[in-house]
Amino acid sequence: MSKPGGTAPQAPASIPIPKSKKGLGGFFGDVSRELKKVHWPPVHETNRLTGVVLAVGLFLILLLFGLSEVTAMLLSLITKGRV
């Protein structure tokens, strides 16, 4: 709501970008230090979870394809009276 007799507040023309004295090299140094703190899972757990993701993805692909085919068949029956 604007003030009586006034104008509505205006958004800034651009978003200010914070200045860094470290530069690009400092940024990548910070990223490197943070990545060393990350607890990475063991290889066998990574492989198992990758398998789970691929299996769920394949299941969803097959489910959506099946639903698409059933829907197409039902629409064909409704509109044309035949499959």
JSON list of C-alpha atoms in Angstrom, two decimals:
[
{"chain": "A", "resi": 1, "resn": "MET", "atom": "CA", "xyz": [0.00, 0.00, 0.00]},
{"chain": "A", "resi": 2, "resn": "SER", "atom": "CA", "xyz": [1.44, 3.36, -0.89]},
{"chain": "A", "resi": 3, "resn": "LYS", "atom": "CA", "xyz": [1.43, 6.44, 1.31]},
{"chain": "A", "resi": 4, "resn": "PRO", "atom": "CA", "xyz": [-1.21, 9.05, 0.63]},
{"chain": "A", "resi": 5, "resn": "GLY", "atom": "CA", "xyz": [0.16, 11.55, -1.82]},
{"chain": "A", "resi": 6, "resn": "GLY", "atom": "CA", "xyz": [3.37, 9.54, -2.23]},
{"chain": "A", "resi": 7, "resn": "THR", "atom": "CA", "xyz": [4.66, 6.92, -4.60]},
{"chain": "A", "resi": 8, "resn": "ALA", "atom": "CA", "xyz": [5.16, 3.21, -4.01]},
{"chain": "A", "resi": 9, "resn": "PRO", "atom": "CA", "xyz": [8.68, 2.12, -3.04]},
{"chain": "A", "resi": 10, "resn": "GLN", "atom": "CA", "xyz": [10.75, 1.07, -6.03]},
{"chain": "A", "resi": 11, "resn": "ALA", "atom": "CA", "xyz": [12.85, -2.05, -6.36]},
{"chain": "A", "resi": 12, "resn": "PRO", "atom": "CA", "xyz": [16.59, -1.56, -6.88]},
{"chain": "A", "resi": 13, "resn": "ALA", "atom": "CA", "xyz": [17.74, -1.58, -10.50]},
{"chain": "A", "resi": 14, "resn": "SER", "atom": "CA", "xyz": [20.18, -4.43, -9.92]},
{"chain": "A", "resi": 15, "resn": "ILE", "atom": "CA", "xyz": [21.16, -6.84, -7.20]},
{"chain": "A", "resi": 16, "resn": "PRO", "atom": "CA", "xyz": [24.40, -5.79, -5.50]},
{"chain": "A", "resi": 17, "resn": "ILE", "atom": "CA", "xyz": [27.21, -8.33, -5.74]},
{"chain": "A", "resi": 18, "resn": "PRO", "atom": "CA", "xyz": [29.31, -8.69, -2.59]},
{"chain": "A", "resi": 19, "resn": "LYS", "atom": "CA", "xyz": [32.95, -7.70, -3.08]},
{"chain": "A", "resi": 20, "resn": "SER", "atom": "CA", "xyz": [35.58, -10.29, -2.18]},
{"chain": "A", "resi": 21, "resn": "LYS", "atom": "CA", "xyz": [39.18, -9.40, -1.51]},
{"chain": "A", "resi": 22, "resn": "LYS", "atom": "CA", "xyz": [40.27, -13.01, -2.03]},
{"chain": "A", "resi": 23, "resn": "GLY", "atom": "CA", "xyz": [39.21, -13.17, -5.67]},
{"chain": "A", "resi": 24, "resn": "LEU", "atom": "CA", "xyz": [38.55, -16.29, -7.70]},
{"chain": "A", "resi": 25, "resn": "GLY", "atom": "CA", "xyz": [41.55, -18.17, -6.28]},
{"chain": "A", "resi": 26, "resn": "GLY", "atom": "CA", "xyz": [40.29, -17.56, -2.75]},
{"chain": "A", "resi": 27, "resn": "PHE", "atom": "CA", "xyz": [36.87, -18.88, -3.71]},
{"chain": "A", "resi": 28, "resn": "PHE", "atom": "CA", "xyz": [38.28, -22.15, -5.04]},
{"chain": "A", "resi": 29, "resn": "GLY", "atom": "CA", "xyz": [40.55, -22.44, -1.99]},
{"chain": "A", "resi": 30, "resn": "ASP", "atom": "CA", "xyz": [37.50, -22.11, 0.28]},
{"chain": "A", "resi": 31, "resn": "VAL", "atom": "CA", "xyz": [35.63, -24.71, -1.77]},
{"chain": "A", "resi": 32, "resn": "SER", "atom": "CA", "xyz": [38.59, -27.09, -1.54]},
{"chain": "A", "resi": 33, "resn": "ARG", "atom": "CA", "xyz": [38.77, -26.69, 2.26]},
{"chain": "A", "resi": 34, "resn": "GLU", "atom": "CA", "xyz": [35.03, -27.31, 2.63]},
{"chain": "A", "resi": 35, "resn": "LEU", "atom": "CA", "xyz": [35.12, -30.42, 0.44]},
{"chain": "A", "resi": 36, "resn": "LYS", "atom": "CA", "xyz": [37.80, -31.90, 2.72]},
{"chain": "A", "resi": 37, "resn": "LYS", "atom": "CA", "xyz": [35.32, -31.66, 5.61]},
{"chain": "A", "resi": 38, "resn": "VAL", "atom": "CA", "xyz": [32.64, -33.67, 3.77]},
{"chain": "A", "resi": 39, "resn": "HIS", "atom": "CA", "xyz": [32.03, -37.23, 4.97]},
{"chain": "A", "resi": 40, "resn": "TRP", "atom": "CA", "xyz": [32.00, -39.24, 1.73]},
{"chain": "A", "resi": 41, "resn": "PRO", "atom": "CA", "xyz": [30.15, -42.60, 1.82]},
{"chain": "A", "resi": 42, "resn": "PRO", "atom": "CA", "xyz": [32.06, -45.83, 1.13]},
{"chain": "A", "resi": 43, "resn": "VAL", "atom": "CA", "xyz": [32.17, -47.13, -2.46]},
{"chain": "A", "resi": 44, "resn": "HIS", "atom": "CA", "xyz": [29.87, -50.11, -1.78]},
{"chain": "A", "resi": 45, "resn": "GLU", "atom": "CA", "xyz": [27.20, -47.82, -0.29]},
{"chain": "A", "resi": 46, "resn": "THR", "atom": "CA", "xyz": [27.46, -45.44, -3.24]},
{"chain": "A", "resi": 47, "resn": "ASN", "atom": "CA", "xyz": [27.06, -48.35, -5.67]},
{"chain": "A", "resi": 48, "resn": "ARG", "atom": "CA", "xyz": [24.07, -49.71, -3.74]},
{"chain": "A", "resi": 49, "resn": "LEU", "atom": "CA", "xyz": [22.33, -46.34, -3.65]},
{"chain": "A", "resi": 50, "resn": "THR", "atom": "CA", "xyz": [23.05, -45.80, -7.36]},
{"chain": "A", "resi": 51, "resn": "GLY", "atom": "CA", "xyz": [21.34, -49.14, -8.04]},
{"chain": "A", "resi": 52, "resn": "VAL", "atom": "CA", "xyz": [18.33, -48.05, -5.99]},
{"chain": "A", "resi": 53, "resn": "VAL", "atom": "CA", "xyz": [18.04, -44.77, -7.92]},
{"chain": "A", "resi": 54, "resn": "LEU", "atom": "CA", "xyz": [18.30, -46.56, -11.28]},
{"chain": "A", "resi": 55, "resn": "ALA", "atom": "CA", "xyz": [15.71, -49.18, -10.24]},
{"chain": "A", "resi": 56, "resn": "VAL", "atom": "CA", "xyz": [13.23, -46.54, -9.06]},
{"chain": "A", "resi": 57, "resn": "GLY", "atom": "CA", "xyz": [13.81, -44.56, -12.26]},
{"chain": "A", "resi": 58, "resn": "LEU", "atom": "CA", "xyz": [13.19, -47.64, -14.43]},
{"chain": "A", "resi": 59, "resn": "PHE", "atom": "CA", "xyz": [10.05, -48.47, -12.44]},
{"chain": "A", "resi": 60, "resn": "LEU", "atom": "CA", "xyz": [8.70, -44.94, -12.93]},
{"chain": "A", "resi": 61, "resn": "ILE", "atom": "CA", "xyz": [9.46, -45.04, -16.66]},
{"chain": "A", "resi": 62, "resn": "LEU", "atom": "CA", "xyz": [7.56, -48.32, -17.05]},
{"chain": "A", "resi": 63, "resn": "LEU", "atom": "CA", "xyz": [4.67, -47.09, -14.89]},
{"chain": "A", "resi": 64, "resn": "LEU", "atom": "CA", "xyz": [4.26, -43.85, -16.84]},
{"chain": "A", "resi": 65, "resn": "PHE", "atom": "CA", "xyz": [4.56, -45.65, -20.18]},
{"chain": "A", "resi": 66, "resn": "GLY", "atom": "CA", "xyz": [1.89, -48.15, -19.08]},
{"chain": "A", "resi": 67, "resn": "LEU", "atom": "CA", "xyz": [-0.45, -45.39, -17.91]},
{"chain": "A", "resi": 68, "resn": "SER", "atom": "CA", "xyz": [0.10, -43.54, -21.18]},
{"chain": "A", "resi": 69, "resn": "GLU", "atom": "CA", "xyz": [-0.78, -46.61, -23.23]},
{"chain": "A", "resi": 70, "resn": "VAL", "atom": "CA", "xyz": [-3.90, -47.36, -21.15]},
{"chain": "A", "resi": 71, "resn": "THR", "atom": "CA", "xyz": [-5.04, -43.74, -21.47]},
{"chain": "A", "resi": 72, "resn": "ALA", "atom": "CA", "xyz": [-4.48, -43.79, -25.24]},
{"chain": "A", "resi": 73, "resn": "MET", "atom": "CA", "xyz": [-6.47, -47.03, -25.55]},
{"chain": "A", "resi": 74, "resn": "LEU", "atom": "CA", "xyz": [-9.35, -45.65, -23.46]},
{"chain": "A", "resi": 75, "resn": "LEU", "atom": "CA", "xyz": [-9.44, -42.40, -25.48]},
{"chain": "A", "resi": 76, "resn": "SER", "atom": "CA", "xyz": [-9.45, -44.40, -28.68]},
{"chain": "A", "resi": 77, "resn": "LEU", "atom": "CA", "xyz": [-12.37, -46.50, -27.42]},
{"chain": "A", "resi": 78, "resn": "ILE", "atom": "CA", "xyz": [-14.29, -43.40, -26.41]},
{"chain": "A", "resi": 79, "resn": "THR", "atom": "CA", "xyz": [-13.70, -41.37, -29.56]},
{"chain": "A", "resi": 80, "resn": "LYS", "atom": "CA", "xyz": [-13.56, -44.04, -32.29]},
{"chain": "A", "resi": 81, "resn": "GLY", "atom": "CA", "xyz": [-15.39, -46.95, -30.68]},
{"chain": "A", "resi": 82, "resn": "ARG", "atom": "CA", "xyz": [-12.48, -49.31, -31.41]},
{"chain": "A", "resi": 83, "resn": "VAL", "atom": "CA", "xyz": [-8.94, -49.93, -30.25]}
]
